[in-house]
mmCIF file of C-alpha atoms in Angstrom:
data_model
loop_
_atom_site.group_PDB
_atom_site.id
_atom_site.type_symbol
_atom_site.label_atom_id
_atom_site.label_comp_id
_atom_site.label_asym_id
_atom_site.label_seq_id
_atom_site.Cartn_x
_atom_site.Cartn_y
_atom_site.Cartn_z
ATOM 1 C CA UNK A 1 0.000 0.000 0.000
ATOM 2 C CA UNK A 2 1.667 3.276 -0.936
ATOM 3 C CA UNK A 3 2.364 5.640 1.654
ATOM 4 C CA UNK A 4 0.201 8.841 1.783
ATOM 5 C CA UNK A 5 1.793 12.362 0.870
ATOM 6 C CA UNK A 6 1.283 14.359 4.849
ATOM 7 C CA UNK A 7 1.606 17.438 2.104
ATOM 8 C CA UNK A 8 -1.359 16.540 -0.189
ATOM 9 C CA UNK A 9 -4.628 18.193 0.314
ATOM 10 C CA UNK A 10 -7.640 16.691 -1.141
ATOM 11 C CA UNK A 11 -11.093 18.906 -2.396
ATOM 12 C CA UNK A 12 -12.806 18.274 0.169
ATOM 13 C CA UNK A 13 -10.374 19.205 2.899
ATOM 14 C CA UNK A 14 -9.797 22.604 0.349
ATOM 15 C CA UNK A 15 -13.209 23.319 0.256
ATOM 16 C CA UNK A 16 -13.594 23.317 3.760
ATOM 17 C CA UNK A 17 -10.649 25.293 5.052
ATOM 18 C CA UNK A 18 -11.829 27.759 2.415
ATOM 19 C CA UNK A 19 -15.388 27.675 3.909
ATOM 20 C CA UNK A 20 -13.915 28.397 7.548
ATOM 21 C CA UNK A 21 -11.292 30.876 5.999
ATOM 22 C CA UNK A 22 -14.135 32.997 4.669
ATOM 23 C CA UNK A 23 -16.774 33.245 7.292
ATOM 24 C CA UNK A 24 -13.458 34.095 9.940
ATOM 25 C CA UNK A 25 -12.422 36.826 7.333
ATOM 26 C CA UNK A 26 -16.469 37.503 6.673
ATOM 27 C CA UNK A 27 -16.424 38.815 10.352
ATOM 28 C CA UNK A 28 -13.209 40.321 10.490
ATOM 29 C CA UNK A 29 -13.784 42.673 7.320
ATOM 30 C CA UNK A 30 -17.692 43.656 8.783
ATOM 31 C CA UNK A 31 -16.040 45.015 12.126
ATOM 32 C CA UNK A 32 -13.421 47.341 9.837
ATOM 33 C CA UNK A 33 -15.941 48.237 7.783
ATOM 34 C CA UNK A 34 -18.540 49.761 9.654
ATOM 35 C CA UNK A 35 -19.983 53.254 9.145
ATOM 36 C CA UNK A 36 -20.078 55.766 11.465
ATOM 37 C CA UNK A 37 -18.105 54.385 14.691
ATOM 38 C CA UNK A 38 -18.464 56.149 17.794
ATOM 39 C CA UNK A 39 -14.794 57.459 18.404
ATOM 40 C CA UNK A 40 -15.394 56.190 21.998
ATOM 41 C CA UNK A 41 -15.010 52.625 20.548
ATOM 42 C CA UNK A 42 -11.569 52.695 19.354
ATOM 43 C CA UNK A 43 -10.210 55.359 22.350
ATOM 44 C CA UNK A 44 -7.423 53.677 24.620
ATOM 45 C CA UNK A 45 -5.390 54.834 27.000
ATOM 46 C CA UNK A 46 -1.026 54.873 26.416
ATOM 47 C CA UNK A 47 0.512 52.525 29.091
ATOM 48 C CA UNK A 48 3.561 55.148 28.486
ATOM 49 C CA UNK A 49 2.512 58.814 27.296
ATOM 50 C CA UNK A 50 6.376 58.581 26.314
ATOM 51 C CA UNK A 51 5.808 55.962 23.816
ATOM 52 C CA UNK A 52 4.085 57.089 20.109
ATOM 53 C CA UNK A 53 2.965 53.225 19.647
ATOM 54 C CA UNK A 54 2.673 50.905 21.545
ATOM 55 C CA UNK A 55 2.157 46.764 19.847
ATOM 56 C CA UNK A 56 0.576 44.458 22.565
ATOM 57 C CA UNK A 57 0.336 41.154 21.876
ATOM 58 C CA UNK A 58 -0.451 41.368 17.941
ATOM 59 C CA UNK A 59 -1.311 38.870 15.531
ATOM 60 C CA UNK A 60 -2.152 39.328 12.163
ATOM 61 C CA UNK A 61 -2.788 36.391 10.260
ATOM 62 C CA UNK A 62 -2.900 34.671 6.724
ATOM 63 C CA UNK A 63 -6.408 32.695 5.680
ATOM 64 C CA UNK A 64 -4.959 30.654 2.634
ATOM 65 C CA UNK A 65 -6.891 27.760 0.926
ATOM 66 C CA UNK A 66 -4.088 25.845 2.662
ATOM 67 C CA UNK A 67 -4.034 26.789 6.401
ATOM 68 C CA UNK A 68 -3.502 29.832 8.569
ATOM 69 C CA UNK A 69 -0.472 31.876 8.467
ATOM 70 C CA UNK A 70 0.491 33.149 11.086
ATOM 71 C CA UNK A 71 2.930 36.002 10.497
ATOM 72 C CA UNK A 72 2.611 38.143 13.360
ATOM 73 C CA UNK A 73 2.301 36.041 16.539
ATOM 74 C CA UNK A 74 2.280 37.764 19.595
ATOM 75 C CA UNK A 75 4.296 40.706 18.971
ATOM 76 C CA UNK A 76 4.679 43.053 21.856
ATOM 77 C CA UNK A 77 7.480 46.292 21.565
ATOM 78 C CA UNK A 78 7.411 50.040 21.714
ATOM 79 C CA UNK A 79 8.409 52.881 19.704
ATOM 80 C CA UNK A 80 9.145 56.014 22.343
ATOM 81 C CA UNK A 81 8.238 59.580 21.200
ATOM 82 C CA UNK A 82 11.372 61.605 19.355
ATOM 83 C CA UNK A 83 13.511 57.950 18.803
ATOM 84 C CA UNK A 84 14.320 55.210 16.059
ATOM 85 C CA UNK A 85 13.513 51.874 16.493
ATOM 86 C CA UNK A 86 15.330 49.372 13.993
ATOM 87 C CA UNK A 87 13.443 45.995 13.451
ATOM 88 C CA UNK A 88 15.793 43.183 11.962
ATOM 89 C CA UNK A 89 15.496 39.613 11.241
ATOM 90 C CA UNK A 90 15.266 37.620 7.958
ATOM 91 C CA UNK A 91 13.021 37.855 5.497
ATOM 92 C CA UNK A 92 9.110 36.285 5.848
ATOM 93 C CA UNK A 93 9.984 37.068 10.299
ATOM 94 C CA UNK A 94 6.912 39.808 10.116
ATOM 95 C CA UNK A 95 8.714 43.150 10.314
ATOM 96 C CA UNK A 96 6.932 44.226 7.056
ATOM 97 C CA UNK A 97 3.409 42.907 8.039
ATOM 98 C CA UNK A 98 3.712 44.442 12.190
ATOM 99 C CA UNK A 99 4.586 47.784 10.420
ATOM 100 C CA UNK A 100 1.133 47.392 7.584
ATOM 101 C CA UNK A 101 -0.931 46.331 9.986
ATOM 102 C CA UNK A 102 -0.880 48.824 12.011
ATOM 103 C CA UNK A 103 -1.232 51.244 8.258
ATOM 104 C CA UNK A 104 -4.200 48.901 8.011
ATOM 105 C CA UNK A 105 -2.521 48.258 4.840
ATOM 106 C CA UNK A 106 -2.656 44.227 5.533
ATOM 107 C CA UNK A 107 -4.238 42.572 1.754
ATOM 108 C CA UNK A 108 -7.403 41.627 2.276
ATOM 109 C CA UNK A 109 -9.508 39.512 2.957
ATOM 110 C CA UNK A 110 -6.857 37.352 3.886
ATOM 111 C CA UNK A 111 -4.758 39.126 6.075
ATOM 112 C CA UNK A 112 -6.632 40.187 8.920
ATOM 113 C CA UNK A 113 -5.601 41.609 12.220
ATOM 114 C CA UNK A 114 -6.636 38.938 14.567
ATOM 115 C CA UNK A 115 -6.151 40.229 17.990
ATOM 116 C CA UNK A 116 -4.082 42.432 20.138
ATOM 117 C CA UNK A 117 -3.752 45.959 20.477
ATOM 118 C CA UNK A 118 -1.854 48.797 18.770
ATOM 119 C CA UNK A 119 -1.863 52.101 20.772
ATOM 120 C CA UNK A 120 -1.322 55.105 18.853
ATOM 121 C CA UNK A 121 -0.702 58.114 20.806
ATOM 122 C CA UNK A 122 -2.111 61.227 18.733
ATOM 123 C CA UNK A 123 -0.646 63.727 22.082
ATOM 124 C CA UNK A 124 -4.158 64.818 23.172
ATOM 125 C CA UNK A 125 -5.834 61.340 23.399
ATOM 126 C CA UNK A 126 -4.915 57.561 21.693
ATOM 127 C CA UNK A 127 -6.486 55.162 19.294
ATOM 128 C CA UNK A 128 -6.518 51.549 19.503
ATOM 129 C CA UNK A 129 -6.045 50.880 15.643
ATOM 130 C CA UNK A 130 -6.422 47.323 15.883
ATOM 131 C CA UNK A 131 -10.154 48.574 16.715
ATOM 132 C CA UNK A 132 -10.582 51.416 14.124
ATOM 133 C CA UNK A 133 -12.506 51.541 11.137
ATOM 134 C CA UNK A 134 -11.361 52.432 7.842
ATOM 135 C CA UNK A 135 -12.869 55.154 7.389
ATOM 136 C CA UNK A 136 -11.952 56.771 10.354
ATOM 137 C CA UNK A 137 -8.066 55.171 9.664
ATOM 138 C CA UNK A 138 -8.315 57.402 6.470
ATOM 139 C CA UNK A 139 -7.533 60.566 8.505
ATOM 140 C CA UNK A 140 -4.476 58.678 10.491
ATOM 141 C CA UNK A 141 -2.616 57.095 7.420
ATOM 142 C CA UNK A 142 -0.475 59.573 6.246
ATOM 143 C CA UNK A 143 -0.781 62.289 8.455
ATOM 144 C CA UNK A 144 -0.017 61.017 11.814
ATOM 145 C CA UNK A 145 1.061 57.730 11.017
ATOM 146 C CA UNK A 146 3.212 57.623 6.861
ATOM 147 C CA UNK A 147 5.475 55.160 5.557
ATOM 148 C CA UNK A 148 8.433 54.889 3.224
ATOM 149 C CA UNK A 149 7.812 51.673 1.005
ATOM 150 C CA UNK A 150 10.357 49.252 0.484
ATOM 151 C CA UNK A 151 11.071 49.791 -3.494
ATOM 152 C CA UNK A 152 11.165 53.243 -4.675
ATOM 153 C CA UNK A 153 10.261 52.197 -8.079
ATOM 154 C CA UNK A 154 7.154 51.375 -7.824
ATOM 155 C CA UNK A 155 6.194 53.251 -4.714
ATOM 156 C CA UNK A 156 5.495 56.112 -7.376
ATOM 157 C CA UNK A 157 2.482 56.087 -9.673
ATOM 158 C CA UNK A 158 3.972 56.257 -12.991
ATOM 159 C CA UNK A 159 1.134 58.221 -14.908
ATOM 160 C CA UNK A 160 0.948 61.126 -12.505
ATOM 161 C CA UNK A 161 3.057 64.112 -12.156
ATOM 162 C CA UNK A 162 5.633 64.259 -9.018
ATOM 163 C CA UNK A 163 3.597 67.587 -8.158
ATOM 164 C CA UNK A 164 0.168 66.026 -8.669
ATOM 165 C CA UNK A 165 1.166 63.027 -6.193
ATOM 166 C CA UNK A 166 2.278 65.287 -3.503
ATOM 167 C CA UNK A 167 -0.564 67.637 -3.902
ATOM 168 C CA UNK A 168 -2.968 64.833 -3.485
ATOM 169 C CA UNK A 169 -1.548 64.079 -0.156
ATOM 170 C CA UNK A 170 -1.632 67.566 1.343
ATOM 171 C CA UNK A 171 -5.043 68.000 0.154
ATOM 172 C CA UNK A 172 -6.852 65.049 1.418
ATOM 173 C CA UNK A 173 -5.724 65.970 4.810
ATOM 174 C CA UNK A 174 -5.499 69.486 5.033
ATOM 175 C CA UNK A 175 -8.890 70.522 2.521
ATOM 176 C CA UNK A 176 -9.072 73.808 3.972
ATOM 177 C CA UNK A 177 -5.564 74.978 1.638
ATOM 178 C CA UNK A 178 -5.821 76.463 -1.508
ATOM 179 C CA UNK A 179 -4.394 75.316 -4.629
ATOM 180 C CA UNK A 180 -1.484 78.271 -4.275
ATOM 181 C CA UNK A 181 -0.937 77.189 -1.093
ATOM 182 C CA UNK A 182 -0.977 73.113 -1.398
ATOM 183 C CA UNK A 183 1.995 73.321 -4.389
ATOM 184 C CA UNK A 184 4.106 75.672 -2.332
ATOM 185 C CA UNK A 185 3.847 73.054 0.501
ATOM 186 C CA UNK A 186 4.868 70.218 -2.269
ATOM 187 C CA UNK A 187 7.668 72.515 -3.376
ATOM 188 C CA UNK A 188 8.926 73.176 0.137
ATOM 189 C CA UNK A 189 8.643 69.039 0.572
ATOM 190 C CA UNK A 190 10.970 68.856 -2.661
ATOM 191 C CA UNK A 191 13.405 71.488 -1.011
ATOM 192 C CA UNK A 192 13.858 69.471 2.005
ATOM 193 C CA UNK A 193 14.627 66.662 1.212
ATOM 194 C CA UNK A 194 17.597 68.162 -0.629
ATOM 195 C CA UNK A 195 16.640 67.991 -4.533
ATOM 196 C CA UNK A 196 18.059 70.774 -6.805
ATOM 197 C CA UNK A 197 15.469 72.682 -8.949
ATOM 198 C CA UNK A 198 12.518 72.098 -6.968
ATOM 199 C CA UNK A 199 9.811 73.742 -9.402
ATOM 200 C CA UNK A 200 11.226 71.650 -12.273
ATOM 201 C CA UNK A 201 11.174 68.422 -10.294
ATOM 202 C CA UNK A 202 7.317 69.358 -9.225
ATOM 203 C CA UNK A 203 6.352 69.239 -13.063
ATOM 204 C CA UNK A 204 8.234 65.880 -13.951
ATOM 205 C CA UNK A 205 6.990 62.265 -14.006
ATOM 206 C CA UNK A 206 8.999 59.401 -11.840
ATOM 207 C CA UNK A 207 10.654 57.913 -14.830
ATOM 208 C CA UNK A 208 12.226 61.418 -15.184
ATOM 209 C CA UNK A 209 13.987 60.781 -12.036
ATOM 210 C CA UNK A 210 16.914 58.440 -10.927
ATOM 211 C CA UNK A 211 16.585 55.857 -8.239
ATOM 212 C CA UNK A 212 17.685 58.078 -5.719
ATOM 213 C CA UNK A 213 15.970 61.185 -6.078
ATOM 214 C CA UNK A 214 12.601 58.872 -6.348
ATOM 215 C CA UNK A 215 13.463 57.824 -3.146
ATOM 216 C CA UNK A 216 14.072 61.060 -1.925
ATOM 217 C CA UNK A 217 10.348 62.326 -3.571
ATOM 218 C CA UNK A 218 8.928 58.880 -1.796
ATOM 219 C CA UNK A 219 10.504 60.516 1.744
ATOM 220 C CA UNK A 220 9.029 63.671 1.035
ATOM 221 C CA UNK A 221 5.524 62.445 0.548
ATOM 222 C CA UNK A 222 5.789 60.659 3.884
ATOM 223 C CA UNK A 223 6.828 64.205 5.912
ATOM 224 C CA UNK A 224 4.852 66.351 3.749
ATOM 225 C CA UNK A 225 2.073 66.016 6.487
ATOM 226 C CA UNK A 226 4.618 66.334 9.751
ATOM 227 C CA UNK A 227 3.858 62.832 10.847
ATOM 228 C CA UNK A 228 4.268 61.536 14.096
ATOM 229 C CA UNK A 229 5.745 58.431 13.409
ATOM 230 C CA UNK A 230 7.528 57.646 10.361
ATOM 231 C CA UNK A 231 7.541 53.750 9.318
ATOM 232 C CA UNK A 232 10.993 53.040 6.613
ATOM 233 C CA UNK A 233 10.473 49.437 5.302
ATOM 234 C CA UNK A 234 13.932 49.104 3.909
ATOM 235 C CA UNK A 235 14.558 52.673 2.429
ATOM 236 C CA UNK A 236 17.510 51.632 1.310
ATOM 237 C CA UNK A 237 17.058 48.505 -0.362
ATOM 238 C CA UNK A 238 17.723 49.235 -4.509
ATOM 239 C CA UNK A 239 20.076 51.770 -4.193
ATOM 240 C CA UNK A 240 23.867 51.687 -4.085
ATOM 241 C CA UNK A 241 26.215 52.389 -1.140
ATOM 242 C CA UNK A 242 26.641 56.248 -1.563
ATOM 243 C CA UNK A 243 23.137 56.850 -1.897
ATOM 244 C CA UNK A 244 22.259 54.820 0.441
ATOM 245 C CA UNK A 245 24.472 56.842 3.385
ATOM 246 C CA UNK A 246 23.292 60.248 1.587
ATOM 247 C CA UNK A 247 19.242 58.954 2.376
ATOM 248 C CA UNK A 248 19.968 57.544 5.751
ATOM 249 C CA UNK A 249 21.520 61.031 6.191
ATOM 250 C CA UNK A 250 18.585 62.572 5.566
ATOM 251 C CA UNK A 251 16.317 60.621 7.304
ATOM 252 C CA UNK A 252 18.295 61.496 10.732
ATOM 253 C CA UNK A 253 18.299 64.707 10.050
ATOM 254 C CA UNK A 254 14.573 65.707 9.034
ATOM 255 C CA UNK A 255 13.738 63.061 12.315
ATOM 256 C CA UNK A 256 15.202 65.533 13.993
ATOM 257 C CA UNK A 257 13.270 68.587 12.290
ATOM 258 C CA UNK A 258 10.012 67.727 12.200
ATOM 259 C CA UNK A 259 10.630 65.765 15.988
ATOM 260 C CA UNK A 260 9.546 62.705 14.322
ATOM 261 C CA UNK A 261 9.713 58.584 15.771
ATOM 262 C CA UNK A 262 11.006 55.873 12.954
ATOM 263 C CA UNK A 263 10.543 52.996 12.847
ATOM 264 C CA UNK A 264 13.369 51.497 10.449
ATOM 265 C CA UNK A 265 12.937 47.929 9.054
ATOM 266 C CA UNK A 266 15.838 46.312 7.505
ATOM 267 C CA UNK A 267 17.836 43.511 6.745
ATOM 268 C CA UNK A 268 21.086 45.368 7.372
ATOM 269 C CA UNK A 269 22.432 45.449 10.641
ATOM 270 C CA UNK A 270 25.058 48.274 9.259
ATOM 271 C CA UNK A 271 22.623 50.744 8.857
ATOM 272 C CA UNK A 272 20.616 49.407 12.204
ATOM 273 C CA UNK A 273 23.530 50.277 14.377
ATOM 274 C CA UNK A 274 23.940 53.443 12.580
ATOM 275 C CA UNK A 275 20.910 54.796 12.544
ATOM 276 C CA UNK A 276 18.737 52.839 15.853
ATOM 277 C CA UNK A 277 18.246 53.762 19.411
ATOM 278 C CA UNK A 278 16.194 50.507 20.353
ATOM 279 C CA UNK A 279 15.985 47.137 18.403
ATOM 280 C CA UNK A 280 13.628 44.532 17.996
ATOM 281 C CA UNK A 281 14.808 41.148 16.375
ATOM 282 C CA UNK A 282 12.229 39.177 15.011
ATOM 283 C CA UNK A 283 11.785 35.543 14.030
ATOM 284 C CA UNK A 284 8.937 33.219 12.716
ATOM 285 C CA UNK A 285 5.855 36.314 13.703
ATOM 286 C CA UNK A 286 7.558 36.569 17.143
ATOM 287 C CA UNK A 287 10.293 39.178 18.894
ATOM 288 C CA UNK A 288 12.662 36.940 20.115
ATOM 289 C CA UNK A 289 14.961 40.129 21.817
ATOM 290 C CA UNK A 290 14.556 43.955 21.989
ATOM 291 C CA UNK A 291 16.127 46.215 23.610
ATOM 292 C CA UNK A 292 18.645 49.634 23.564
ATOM 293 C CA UNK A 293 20.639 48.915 20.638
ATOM 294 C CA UNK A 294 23.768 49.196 22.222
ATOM 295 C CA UNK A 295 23.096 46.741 24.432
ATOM 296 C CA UNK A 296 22.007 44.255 22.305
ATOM 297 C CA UNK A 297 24.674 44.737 19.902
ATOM 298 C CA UNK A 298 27.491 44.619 22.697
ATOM 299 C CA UNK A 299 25.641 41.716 24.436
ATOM 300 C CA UNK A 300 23.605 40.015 22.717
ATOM 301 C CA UNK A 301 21.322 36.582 24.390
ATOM 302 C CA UNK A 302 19.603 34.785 22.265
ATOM 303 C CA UNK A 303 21.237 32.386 19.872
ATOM 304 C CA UNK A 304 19.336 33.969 16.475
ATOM 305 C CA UNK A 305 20.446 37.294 17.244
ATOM 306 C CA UNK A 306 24.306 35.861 17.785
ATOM 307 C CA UNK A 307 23.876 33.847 14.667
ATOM 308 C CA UNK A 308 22.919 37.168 13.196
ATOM 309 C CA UNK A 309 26.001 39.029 14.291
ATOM 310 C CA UNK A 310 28.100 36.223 13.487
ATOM 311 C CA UNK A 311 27.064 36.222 9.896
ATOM 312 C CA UNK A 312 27.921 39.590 9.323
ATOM 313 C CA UNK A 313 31.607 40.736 7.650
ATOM 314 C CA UNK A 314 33.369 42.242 10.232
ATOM 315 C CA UNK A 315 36.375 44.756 8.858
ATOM 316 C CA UNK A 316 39.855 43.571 9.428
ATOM 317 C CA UNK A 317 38.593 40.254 10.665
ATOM 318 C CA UNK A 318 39.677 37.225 7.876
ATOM 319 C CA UNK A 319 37.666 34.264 8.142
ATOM 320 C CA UNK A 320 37.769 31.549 5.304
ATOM 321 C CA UNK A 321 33.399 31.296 5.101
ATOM 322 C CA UNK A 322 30.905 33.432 6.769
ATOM 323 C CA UNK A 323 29.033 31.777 9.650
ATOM 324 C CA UNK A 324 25.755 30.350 8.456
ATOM 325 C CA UNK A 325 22.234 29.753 10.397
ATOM 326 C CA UNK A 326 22.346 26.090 9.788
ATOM 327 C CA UNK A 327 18.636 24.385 8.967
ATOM 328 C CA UNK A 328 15.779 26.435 7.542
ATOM 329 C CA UNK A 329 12.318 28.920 8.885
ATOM 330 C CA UNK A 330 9.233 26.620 9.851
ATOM 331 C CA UNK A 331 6.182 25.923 7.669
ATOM 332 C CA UNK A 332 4.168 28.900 8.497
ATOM 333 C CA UNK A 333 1.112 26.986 7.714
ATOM 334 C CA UNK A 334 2.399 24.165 10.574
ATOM 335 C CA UNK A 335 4.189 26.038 13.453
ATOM 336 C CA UNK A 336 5.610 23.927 16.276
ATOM 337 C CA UNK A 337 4.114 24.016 19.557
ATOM 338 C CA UNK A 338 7.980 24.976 20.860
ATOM 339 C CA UNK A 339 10.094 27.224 20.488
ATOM 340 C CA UNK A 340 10.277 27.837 16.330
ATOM 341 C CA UNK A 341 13.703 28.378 16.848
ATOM 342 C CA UNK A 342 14.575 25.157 18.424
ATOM 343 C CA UNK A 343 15.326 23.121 15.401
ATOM 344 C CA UNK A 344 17.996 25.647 14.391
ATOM 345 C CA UNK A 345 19.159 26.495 17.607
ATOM 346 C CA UNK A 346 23.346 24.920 18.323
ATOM 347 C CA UNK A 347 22.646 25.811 21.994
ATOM 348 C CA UNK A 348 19.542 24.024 23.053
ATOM 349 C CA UNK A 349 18.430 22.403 25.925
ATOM 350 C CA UNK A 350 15.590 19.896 26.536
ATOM 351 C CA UNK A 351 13.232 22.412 28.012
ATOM 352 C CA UNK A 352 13.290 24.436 24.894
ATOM 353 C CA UNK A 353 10.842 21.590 23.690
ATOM 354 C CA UNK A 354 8.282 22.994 26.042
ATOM 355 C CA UNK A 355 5.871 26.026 25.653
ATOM 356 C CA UNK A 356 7.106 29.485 24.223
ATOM 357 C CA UNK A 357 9.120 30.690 27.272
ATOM 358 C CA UNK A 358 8.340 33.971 29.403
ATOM 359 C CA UNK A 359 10.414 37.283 28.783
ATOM 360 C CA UNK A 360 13.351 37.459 30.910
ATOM 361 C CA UNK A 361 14.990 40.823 31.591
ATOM 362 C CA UNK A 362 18.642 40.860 31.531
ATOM 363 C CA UNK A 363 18.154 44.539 32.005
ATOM 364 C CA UNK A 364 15.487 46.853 32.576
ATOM 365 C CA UNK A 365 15.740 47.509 28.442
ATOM 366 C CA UNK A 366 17.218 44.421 27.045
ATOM 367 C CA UNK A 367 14.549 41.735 27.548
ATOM 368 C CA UNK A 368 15.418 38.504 25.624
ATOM 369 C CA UNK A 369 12.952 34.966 25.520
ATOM 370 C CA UNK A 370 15.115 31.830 25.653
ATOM 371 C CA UNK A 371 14.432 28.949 27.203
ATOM 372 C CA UNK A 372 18.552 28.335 27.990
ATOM 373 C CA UNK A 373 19.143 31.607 29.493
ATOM 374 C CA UNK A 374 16.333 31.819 31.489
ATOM 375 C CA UNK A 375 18.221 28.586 33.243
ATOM 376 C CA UNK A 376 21.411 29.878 33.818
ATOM 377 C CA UNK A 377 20.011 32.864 35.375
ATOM 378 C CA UNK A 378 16.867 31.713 36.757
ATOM 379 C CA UNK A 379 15.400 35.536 35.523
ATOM 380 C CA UNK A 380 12.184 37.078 34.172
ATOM 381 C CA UNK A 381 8.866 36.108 35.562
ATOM 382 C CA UNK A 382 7.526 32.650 36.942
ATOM 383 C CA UNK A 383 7.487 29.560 35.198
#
């Protein structure tokens, strides 16, 4: 008798997860679409007035025809008011998906925000997003809340005029400007984020443009509005080394301007030791360590995050091959009931087959979840 495939899926077992998928996502998509909200609904209260966001316990998940992905699982961190928090880990760990869900930019219906909160502080009162509606999201995205997408290239809409795309920004939240007043706003935009010939630039269209002064434009749409916090996804990504220091550059220095939190996601932990004042290190949906980059840098606990560093070049130091994270990322569809990191882990130790372990504080700031260091220190919370 031949054996059966564990990975086949039959009709019936498709048509089903599909029926679940969609009345789960049914419900999901009624709550964010309601009309007319009370505000009082989606008003929270900051655990920290110091913090501009605050993630508690999110997950955001993926209904496929296959299974539930779950690519934010329990993600918990905060981004403080006036400072840059870098976000690292390889790609598929969530950083992308924490930073659009709480844009409410998550596709759907399949990606849905299942639970958890995410506490926006607006300075006079806060908004639970994970509660808000779109509609009333509409007035948030962009003006309090803006982001720098990942590929600069297609981040612009190629038809319209650079002018025309920044105009459309200003207008829809500030309707109340006049036309005169809207396209000096644009131009000023242009001017600070340090392109030449700002009235020329204002009448061009993106394939006009280089890489890098598209991703300058891209930046510019992003402050145009003064946002509170500003979410990079990997600013950086398509462009070459000297650009890449010149926009990094000017990210620090119009954070400091316009008194501005970022949020920086990358894959580079160059430019998150540059540029960071707090990191989070994500793996498999879940932060795995965070705290003040310094001290995770200098010291870091868990083994991804050292299997991070050690994969890095370091200058001056020869080594004959780059350390490698040996074994591969867990089916999303299937997580393990452990820790995900287990099967990868060099370091392990039988307990790390049990439950996801508590958060143990090495520091006030540097909080790391491993199962082995929480023995040899006996730290952070009961078991």
């Amino acid at each position: 008798m031949a054996k059966k495939n564990s990975n086949f899926i039959s009709a019936k077992e498709l048509r089903k997860i599909s029926k679940e998928n969609a009345k789960i996502t049914r419900e999901l998509d009624k709550r964010l679409s309601r009309k007319h909200v009370p505000e009082s609904e989606y008003l929270t209260t900051m655990k920290d007035e110091g913090n501009v966001v605050e993630f508690d316990d999110l997950h955001t998940y993926f209904f496929t025809d296959v299974g539930t992905v779950k690519a934010v699982d329990g993600v918990s961190f905060n981004v403080p008011v006036g400072k840059t928090v870098g976000i690292v880990g390889e790609s598929g760990c969530g950083k992308s998906v924490t930073s659009l869900s709480l844009m409410q930019l998550v596709q759907r219906p399949q990606g849905q925000v299942v639970s958890g909160e995410m506490r926006l502080n607006l300075g006079d009162k806060a908004y639970d997003v994970a509660k808000m509606p779109i509609d009333a999201m509409r007035s948030i995205r962009g003006n309090v809340v803006s982001m720098i997408f990942q590929e600069p290239m297609t981040s612009l809409n190629p038809v319209f005029r650079i002018g025309f795309q920044l105009d459309e920004v200003i207008k829809l939240h500030n309707p109340e400007m006049t036309e005169e007043e809207v396209k000096q706003r644009s131009i000023d935009a242009i001017k600070m984020v340090g392109i030449p010939d700002a009235e020329g630039i204002y009448e061009r269209y993106p394939h006009e443009l280089s890489g890098g002064m598209r991703q300058r434009i891209v930046i510019a749409m992003a402050l145009v509005c003064n946002p509170r916090l500003i979410i990079a996804d990997e600013p950086t990504t398509a462009l070459d080394v000297t650009i890449q220091a010149q926009i990094l550059e000017l990210l620090r220095k119009l954070k400091g301007e316009i008194n501005a939190s970022i949020m920086l996601i990358t894959h580079d932990l160059g430019v998150i030791a540059e540029m960071a004042d707090y990191v989070v290190v994500m793996y498999a949906g879940r932060v795995v360590e965070k705290g003040l980059a310094n001290e995770v840098f200098l010291d870091p606990r868990h083994p991804y995050t050292i299997g991070l560093m050690e994969s890095k070049p370091v200058i001056n130091k020869v080594v004959d091959r780059l350390y490698s994270i040996p074994g591969s990322v867990p089916n999303p569809v299937n997580m393990p009931d452990y820790c995900y990191f287990r099967d990868r882990c060099e370091k392990c130790v039988e307990r790390c087959q049990g439950k996801y372990p508590p958060e143990c504080h090495v520091t006030d700031t540097h909080i790391v979840s491993c199962w082995r260091y929480y023995d040899d220190t006996k730290g952070g919370g009961d078991e």
